[in-house]
Amino acid sequence: MGIYQKLGLKQVINASGKMTALGASAVAPSVAQAMGDAAMDYVEMSELMLAAGQHIAAATGAEDGCPTSGAAAGIAISVAAAITGTHLSLIERLPCSEGLKNKIVIQKGHAVHFGAPVQQMIALGGGRAVEAGSANHVEEAHLREAIDEQTAALLYVKSHHSIQKGMQSLETMIRIGREQGIPVIVDAAAEEDLRRFLAKGADLVIYSGGKAIGGPTSGFIAGRAPLIAACHAQYKGIGRAMKVGKEAIVGLLTALQQYDPENQDASWQRTRVEWLAGELGSIAGVTANIVQDEAGRAIYRVQVRMDEQVTGRTAQELVRLLEQGDPAIFTRNHAINTGVFAFDPRPFHAGQEKIIAARMKELLEKRKEGE
């Protein structure tokens, strides 16, 4: 019996991805051991935070780094850092930033809801979100015209939630930022490449520790030393409500030390999705295709479409039944309103793809027999 079942909770098969709603990552035993060791001892937290920053810098190629409780906290802290610098009197005013440079320019197609609105994270850091352009069309002129003397930073959101067409590139935003002397912040929460955005010239880049890296619930900011110093300083202000514990920091650093973006074994993913696609595609009325992640990452999933005239169920009904089962199976269903959902193999424990295939067949064949 698993730890959550001992608490009276249902077993979950995560076929959705490394999603916050499902606990993000299941950490490796070595990460769990490191967290346990950290929990049973003491440390001067200010020293741990600074040491963690150096480890983050080594992993990302940044000048320095700052651990956070998650990527969302990283947005708020980065925005706050751009507004206040290291000035304690200003830090203690936030999120009230009246009279300060506090506008954060973001492309309208990047003003997404990831479980909470990006604009709210900006506001928590004292920023005022200024959305440039339209949801599916932003020109360079839109960005330039959104900037004024009150602009503190530009924010670029690299996410599957963001609109993937009609937006200006990060390179364009960095060029504009350089010309205007305005820092560029990148929210790269779930991205796998920890060096790419800094190498392009971003000033601060935010990552989740519990997504691609496979660490515990945590996050970090990497970037230029003066701005990172300002990020650390926010723990005397709004960061206090977002503080990250010693266990999470040690778990994050352990996961970072073990993380190799060049060795994520996409072939292992493909083997599982090919098998699952074949099994699901054999069900009458079901079309199962292998698709790559919408944000361009080396992630492959089984995308499912159903002909409800044949299956007797809509995609929405099937997804709901999968979630209500025992074990509960959670799919990737951001586009379920279009009749499409997917299975992400990354979080699978051994053999869970077979449970998914069997449950799909059971639900659809039972429906067919009932007719």
Coordinates of C-alpha atoms in Angstrom, one line a residue:
M1 CA 0.0 0.0 0.0
G2 CA 1.4 3.4 -1.0
I3 CA 1.9 6.3 1.4
Y4 CA -1.2 8.1 0.0
Q5 CA -3.4 5.1 0.3
K6 CA -2.4 4.8 3.9
L7 CA -3.8 8.3 4.3
G8 CA -7.1 7.1 2.8
L9 CA -6.5 8.6 -0.7
K10 CA -7.0 6.9 -4.0
Q11 CA -4.1 5.6 -6.1
V12 CA -3.3 7.8 -9.1
I13 CA -1.8 6.9 -12.4
N14 CA -0.3 10.1 -13.9
A15 CA -0.6 10.1 -17.6
S16 CA -1.0 13.9 -17.8
G17 CA 2.6 15.0 -17.4
K18 CA 4.7 16.6 -14.7
M19 CA 1.7 18.6 -13.5
T20 CA 1.4 20.6 -10.3
A21 CA -2.1 19.3 -9.7
L22 CA -0.8 15.7 -9.5
G23 CA 2.3 16.5 -7.4
A24 CA 4.7 17.3 -10.4
S25 CA 7.5 14.7 -10.2
A26 CA 8.0 11.4 -8.4
V27 CA 11.6 12.0 -7.2
A28 CA 14.4 9.5 -7.6
P29 CA 15.4 7.5 -4.4
S30 CA 18.6 9.4 -4.2
V31 CA 16.7 12.7 -4.1
A32 CA 14.3 11.4 -1.5
Q33 CA 17.3 10.2 0.6
A34 CA 19.0 13.6 0.4
M35 CA 15.8 15.4 1.4
G36 CA 15.4 13.0 4.4
D37 CA 19.0 13.7 5.5
A38 CA 18.4 17.4 5.2
A39 CA 15.2 17.2 7.2
M40 CA 17.0 15.5 10.1
D41 CA 19.7 18.2 10.5
Y42 CA 20.2 22.0 10.9
V43 CA 21.7 24.6 8.6
E44 CA 22.1 28.4 8.6
M45 CA 19.5 29.1 5.9
S46 CA 21.1 32.3 4.6
E47 CA 24.3 30.3 3.9
L48 CA 22.3 27.5 2.3
M49 CA 20.5 30.0 0.0
L50 CA 23.8 31.5 -1.2
A51 CA 25.5 28.1 -1.6
A52 CA 22.4 26.9 -3.6
G53 CA 22.8 29.9 -5.9
Q54 CA 26.3 28.9 -6.8
H55 CA 25.2 25.3 -7.6
I56 CA 22.4 26.7 -9.7
A57 CA 24.9 28.9 -11.5
A58 CA 27.1 26.0 -12.2
A59 CA 24.2 24.0 -13.7
T60 CA 22.9 26.8 -15.8
G61 CA 25.9 28.8 -16.8
A62 CA 24.5 31.9 -15.0
E63 CA 26.4 34.4 -12.9
D64 CA 24.3 33.4 -9.9
G65 CA 21.1 31.7 -8.8
C66 CA 18.3 31.9 -6.3
P67 CA 16.1 29.0 -5.1
T68 CA 12.4 29.5 -4.8
S69 CA 9.4 27.5 -3.6
G70 CA 8.3 27.1 -7.2
A71 CA 8.3 28.7 -10.6
A72 CA 5.2 30.9 -9.8
A73 CA 7.1 32.3 -6.8
G74 CA 10.0 32.8 -9.2
I75 CA 7.9 35.1 -11.3
A76 CA 6.8 37.2 -8.4
I77 CA 10.3 37.4 -6.9
S78 CA 11.9 38.3 -10.3
V79 CA 9.4 41.0 -10.9
A80 CA 10.0 42.4 -7.4
A81 CA 13.7 42.3 -8.0
A82 CA 13.4 44.3 -11.2
I83 CA 11.3 46.9 -9.4
T84 CA 13.2 47.4 -6.1
G85 CA 16.7 46.1 -6.6
T86 CA 18.2 45.6 -3.2
H87 CA 16.7 48.6 -1.6
L88 CA 15.2 47.3 1.7
S89 CA 12.8 50.2 2.2
L90 CA 11.3 49.5 -1.3
I91 CA 11.3 45.8 -0.7
E92 CA 9.3 46.2 2.4
R93 CA 6.7 48.3 0.5
L94 CA 5.8 45.6 -1.9
P95 CA 3.4 44.6 -3.4
C96 CA 2.5 48.3 -3.1
S97 CA 4.7 49.9 -5.8
E98 CA 3.0 53.2 -6.4
G99 CA 5.5 55.8 -7.7
L100 CA 8.0 53.1 -8.8
K101 CA 8.9 51.8 -12.2
N102 CA 6.5 48.8 -12.0
K103 CA 5.2 48.1 -15.5
I104 CA 5.9 44.6 -16.8
V105 CA 5.4 44.2 -20.5
I106 CA 4.1 40.8 -21.7
Q107 CA 2.8 39.6 -25.0
K108 CA -0.9 39.1 -24.8
G109 CA -0.6 35.5 -26.0
H110 CA 1.7 34.9 -23.0
A111 CA -0.7 36.2 -20.4
V112 CA -1.9 32.7 -19.7
H113 CA -3.5 30.8 -16.8
F114 CA -1.3 28.0 -15.6
G115 CA -3.3 27.1 -12.6
A116 CA -3.4 30.8 -11.6
P117 CA -3.0 33.9 -13.9
V118 CA 0.5 35.0 -14.8
Q119 CA -0.8 38.6 -14.3
Q120 CA -1.5 37.7 -10.6
M121 CA 2.1 36.5 -10.1
I122 CA 3.3 39.8 -11.6
A123 CA 1.0 41.7 -9.2
L124 CA 2.3 39.8 -6.2
G125 CA 5.7 41.1 -7.0
G126 CA 4.4 44.6 -7.2
G127 CA 4.2 44.7 -11.0
R128 CA 1.5 46.0 -13.3
A129 CA 1.1 43.7 -16.3
V130 CA 1.0 45.6 -19.6
E131 CA -0.3 43.3 -22.3
A132 CA 1.1 44.0 -25.8
G133 CA -0.8 43.2 -29.0
S134 CA -3.6 40.6 -29.4
A135 CA -3.9 37.0 -28.2
N136 CA -2.8 35.6 -31.6
H137 CA -0.9 38.5 -33.1
V138 CA 1.9 40.7 -31.7
E139 CA 4.2 42.9 -33.7
E140 CA 7.5 44.4 -32.6
A141 CA 5.8 47.8 -32.7
H142 CA 3.3 46.6 -30.1
L143 CA 6.1 45.8 -27.7
R144 CA 7.9 49.1 -28.3
E145 CA 4.8 51.1 -27.9
A146 CA 4.0 49.4 -24.6
I147 CA 7.3 50.5 -23.1
D148 CA 7.5 53.8 -21.3
E149 CA 9.5 55.4 -18.5
Q150 CA 7.6 53.3 -15.9
T151 CA 8.6 49.9 -17.5
A152 CA 10.6 47.8 -15.1
A153 CA 11.0 44.6 -17.2
L154 CA 9.9 42.5 -20.2
L155 CA 8.4 39.0 -19.4
Y156 CA 8.6 36.2 -21.9
V157 CA 6.6 33.0 -21.1
K158 CA 7.9 29.8 -22.7
S159 CA 5.1 27.3 -22.1
H160 CA 2.7 24.9 -23.8
H161 CA 0.0 27.1 -22.3
S162 CA 1.2 30.1 -24.4
I163 CA 0.0 30.9 -27.9
Q164 CA 2.5 29.3 -30.2
K165 CA 1.9 31.4 -33.3
G166 CA 1.8 35.1 -34.0
M167 CA 4.1 36.0 -31.1
Q168 CA 7.4 37.9 -31.2
S169 CA 10.5 35.8 -30.5
L170 CA 12.6 35.9 -27.4
E171 CA 15.4 37.3 -29.5
T172 CA 13.3 40.3 -30.5
M173 CA 12.4 40.9 -26.8
I174 CA 16.0 40.7 -25.8
R175 CA 17.1 43.1 -28.5
I176 CA 14.4 45.6 -27.5
G177 CA 15.4 45.1 -23.8
R178 CA 19.0 45.8 -24.6
E179 CA 18.2 48.9 -26.6
Q180 CA 16.0 50.3 -23.8
G181 CA 18.1 49.2 -20.9
I182 CA 15.3 47.0 -19.5
P183 CA 15.8 43.5 -18.1
V184 CA 14.2 40.5 -19.8
I185 CA 12.7 37.8 -17.6
V186 CA 11.9 34.4 -19.0
D187 CA 9.4 32.0 -17.4
A188 CA 10.8 28.7 -18.6
A189 CA 9.1 26.6 -15.8
A190 CA 8.9 23.2 -17.5
E191 CA 11.7 23.6 -20.1
E192 CA 14.4 21.0 -20.3
D193 CA 17.4 23.1 -21.5
L194 CA 18.8 25.0 -18.5
R195 CA 21.3 27.0 -20.5
R196 CA 19.5 28.0 -23.7
F197 CA 17.7 31.2 -22.6
L198 CA 20.6 32.6 -20.7
A199 CA 22.9 32.0 -23.6
K200 CA 20.5 34.0 -25.8
G201 CA 20.9 37.0 -23.4
A202 CA 18.0 36.8 -21.0
D203 CA 18.7 38.5 -17.7
L204 CA 16.7 36.2 -15.4
V205 CA 15.3 32.8 -16.2
I206 CA 12.8 30.9 -14.0
Y207 CA 12.5 27.2 -13.8
S208 CA 10.5 24.7 -11.8
G209 CA 12.4 22.2 -9.8
G210 CA 9.6 19.6 -9.9
K211 CA 9.1 19.5 -13.7
A212 CA 11.8 18.5 -16.2
I213 CA 14.5 18.3 -13.6
G214 CA 12.7 15.7 -11.5
G215 CA 13.2 17.4 -8.2
P216 CA 10.8 18.1 -5.3
T217 CA 8.2 21.0 -5.3
S218 CA 10.6 23.9 -5.7
G219 CA 12.0 26.3 -8.3
F220 CA 14.9 28.6 -9.0
I221 CA 15.9 31.7 -10.8
A222 CA 19.2 32.0 -12.7
G223 CA 20.7 35.1 -14.2
R224 CA 22.8 38.2 -13.8
A225 CA 24.4 38.6 -10.4
P226 CA 23.0 42.1 -9.6
L227 CA 19.4 41.0 -10.3
I228 CA 19.9 37.7 -8.5
A229 CA 21.2 39.6 -5.4
A230 CA 17.9 41.6 -5.6
C231 CA 16.0 38.2 -5.8
H232 CA 17.7 37.0 -2.7
A233 CA 16.8 40.3 -1.0
Q234 CA 13.1 39.8 -1.6
Y235 CA 13.1 37.1 1.2
K236 CA 13.1 40.1 3.5
G237 CA 9.8 41.1 1.9
I238 CA 7.3 39.2 -0.2
G239 CA 9.6 36.3 -0.5
R240 CA 9.0 35.5 3.2
A241 CA 5.6 34.2 2.3
M242 CA 7.1 32.1 -0.4
K243 CA 10.2 30.8 1.5
V244 CA 11.6 27.4 0.4
G245 CA 12.6 24.9 3.1
K246 CA 16.0 23.2 3.6
E247 CA 14.6 19.8 2.5
A248 CA 13.4 21.2 -0.9
I249 CA 16.6 23.1 -1.5
V250 CA 18.7 20.0 -0.9
G251 CA 16.4 17.9 -3.0
L252 CA 16.5 20.5 -5.8
L253 CA 20.3 20.6 -5.8
T254 CA 20.6 16.8 -5.7
A255 CA 18.2 16.6 -8.7
L256 CA 20.2 19.3 -10.5
Q257 CA 23.5 17.4 -10.0
Q258 CA 22.0 14.3 -11.5
Y259 CA 20.1 16.1 -14.3
D260 CA 21.4 15.5 -17.8
P261 CA 19.3 17.1 -20.5
E262 CA 21.2 15.3 -23.2
N263 CA 20.3 11.9 -21.7
Q264 CA 16.5 12.0 -21.1
D265 CA 16.0 8.8 -23.1
A266 CA 13.4 9.9 -25.6
S267 CA 13.7 6.4 -27.1
W268 CA 12.3 5.0 -23.9
Q269 CA 9.3 7.3 -24.2
R270 CA 8.8 6.3 -27.8
T271 CA 8.8 2.6 -27.0
R272 CA 6.1 3.1 -24.5
V273 CA 4.0 5.4 -26.6
E274 CA 4.3 3.2 -29.7
W275 CA 3.1 0.2 -27.7
L276 CA 0.2 2.2 -26.1
A277 CA -0.7 3.8 -29.5
G278 CA -0.9 0.3 -31.0
E279 CA -3.1 -1.0 -28.3
L280 CA -5.5 1.9 -28.2
G281 CA -5.6 2.1 -32.0
S282 CA -7.0 -1.4 -32.1
I283 CA -10.1 -0.3 -30.3
A284 CA -13.0 0.3 -32.7
G285 CA -13.7 4.0 -33.1
V286 CA -10.4 5.1 -31.5
T287 CA -7.6 6.9 -33.4
A288 CA -4.3 7.0 -31.6
N289 CA -1.3 8.9 -32.9
I290 CA 2.1 9.8 -31.6
V291 CA 2.6 13.5 -31.3
Q292 CA 5.4 15.7 -30.1
D293 CA 5.0 18.3 -27.4
E294 CA 3.3 21.5 -28.6
A295 CA 6.0 23.7 -27.2
G296 CA 8.7 21.8 -29.2
R297 CA 10.3 19.8 -26.4
A298 CA 11.5 16.2 -27.0
I299 CA 8.4 14.8 -25.4
Y300 CA 6.2 12.3 -27.2
R301 CA 2.6 11.4 -26.3
V302 CA -0.3 9.3 -27.5
Q303 CA -3.0 11.6 -28.8
V304 CA -6.4 10.1 -28.8
R305 CA -9.5 11.0 -30.9
M306 CA -12.8 9.0 -30.7
D307 CA -15.7 8.5 -33.0
E308 CA -18.5 8.6 -30.5
Q309 CA -20.9 7.1 -33.1
V310 CA -18.7 4.0 -32.8
T311 CA -17.5 4.1 -29.2
G312 CA -20.8 5.2 -27.7
R313 CA -18.9 7.7 -25.5
T314 CA -17.6 11.2 -25.9
A315 CA -14.0 12.0 -25.1
Q316 CA -15.2 14.0 -22.1
E317 CA -17.2 11.1 -20.7
L318 CA -14.3 8.7 -21.1
V319 CA -11.8 11.1 -19.4
R320 CA -14.2 11.5 -16.5
L321 CA -14.6 7.8 -16.1
L322 CA -10.8 7.2 -16.2
E323 CA -10.4 9.8 -13.4
Q324 CA -13.2 8.1 -11.3
G325 CA -11.7 4.7 -11.6
D326 CA -9.5 2.8 -9.1
P327 CA -6.7 3.5 -9.8
A328 CA -7.6 6.9 -11.1
I329 CA -6.1 7.6 -14.5
F330 CA -5.4 11.3 -15.3
T331 CA -4.9 12.2 -18.9
R332 CA -3.5 15.3 -20.6
N333 CA -6.8 17.0 -21.6
H334 CA -6.2 20.7 -22.1
A335 CA -8.0 20.5 -25.5
I336 CA -10.8 18.1 -24.4
N337 CA -13.4 20.5 -25.7
T338 CA -12.2 19.6 -29.2
G339 CA -12.6 15.9 -28.5
V340 CA -8.8 15.3 -28.1
F341 CA -6.8 14.1 -25.2
A342 CA -3.4 12.5 -24.7
F343 CA -1.3 10.1 -22.5
D344 CA 2.1 11.4 -21.4
P345 CA 4.5 8.5 -20.7
R346 CA 7.1 10.4 -18.6
P347 CA 5.5 10.0 -15.2
F348 CA 4.6 6.3 -15.7
H349 CA 5.7 3.7 -13.2
A350 CA 6.6 0.3 -14.6
G351 CA 3.7 -1.4 -16.3
Q352 CA 1.2 1.4 -16.0
E353 CA 0.7 1.8 -19.7
K354 CA -0.7 -1.8 -19.6
I355 CA -3.2 -0.7 -16.9
I356 CA -4.2 2.2 -19.1
A357 CA -4.8 0.1 -22.2
A358 CA -6.8 -2.4 -20.2
R359 CA -9.0 0.2 -18.6
M360 CA -9.7 1.9 -22.0
K361 CA -10.7 -1.4 -23.5
E362 CA -12.9 -2.2 -20.5
L363 CA -14.7 1.1 -20.6
L364 CA -15.3 1.1 -24.3
E365 CA -16.1 -2.6 -24.7
K366 CA -18.4 -2.5 -21.7
R367 CA -20.3 0.4 -23.3
K368 CA -20.5 -1.4 -26.6
E369 CA -21.8 -4.6 -24.9
G370 CA -24.4 -2.6 -23.0
E371 CA -25.9 -1.3 -26.2

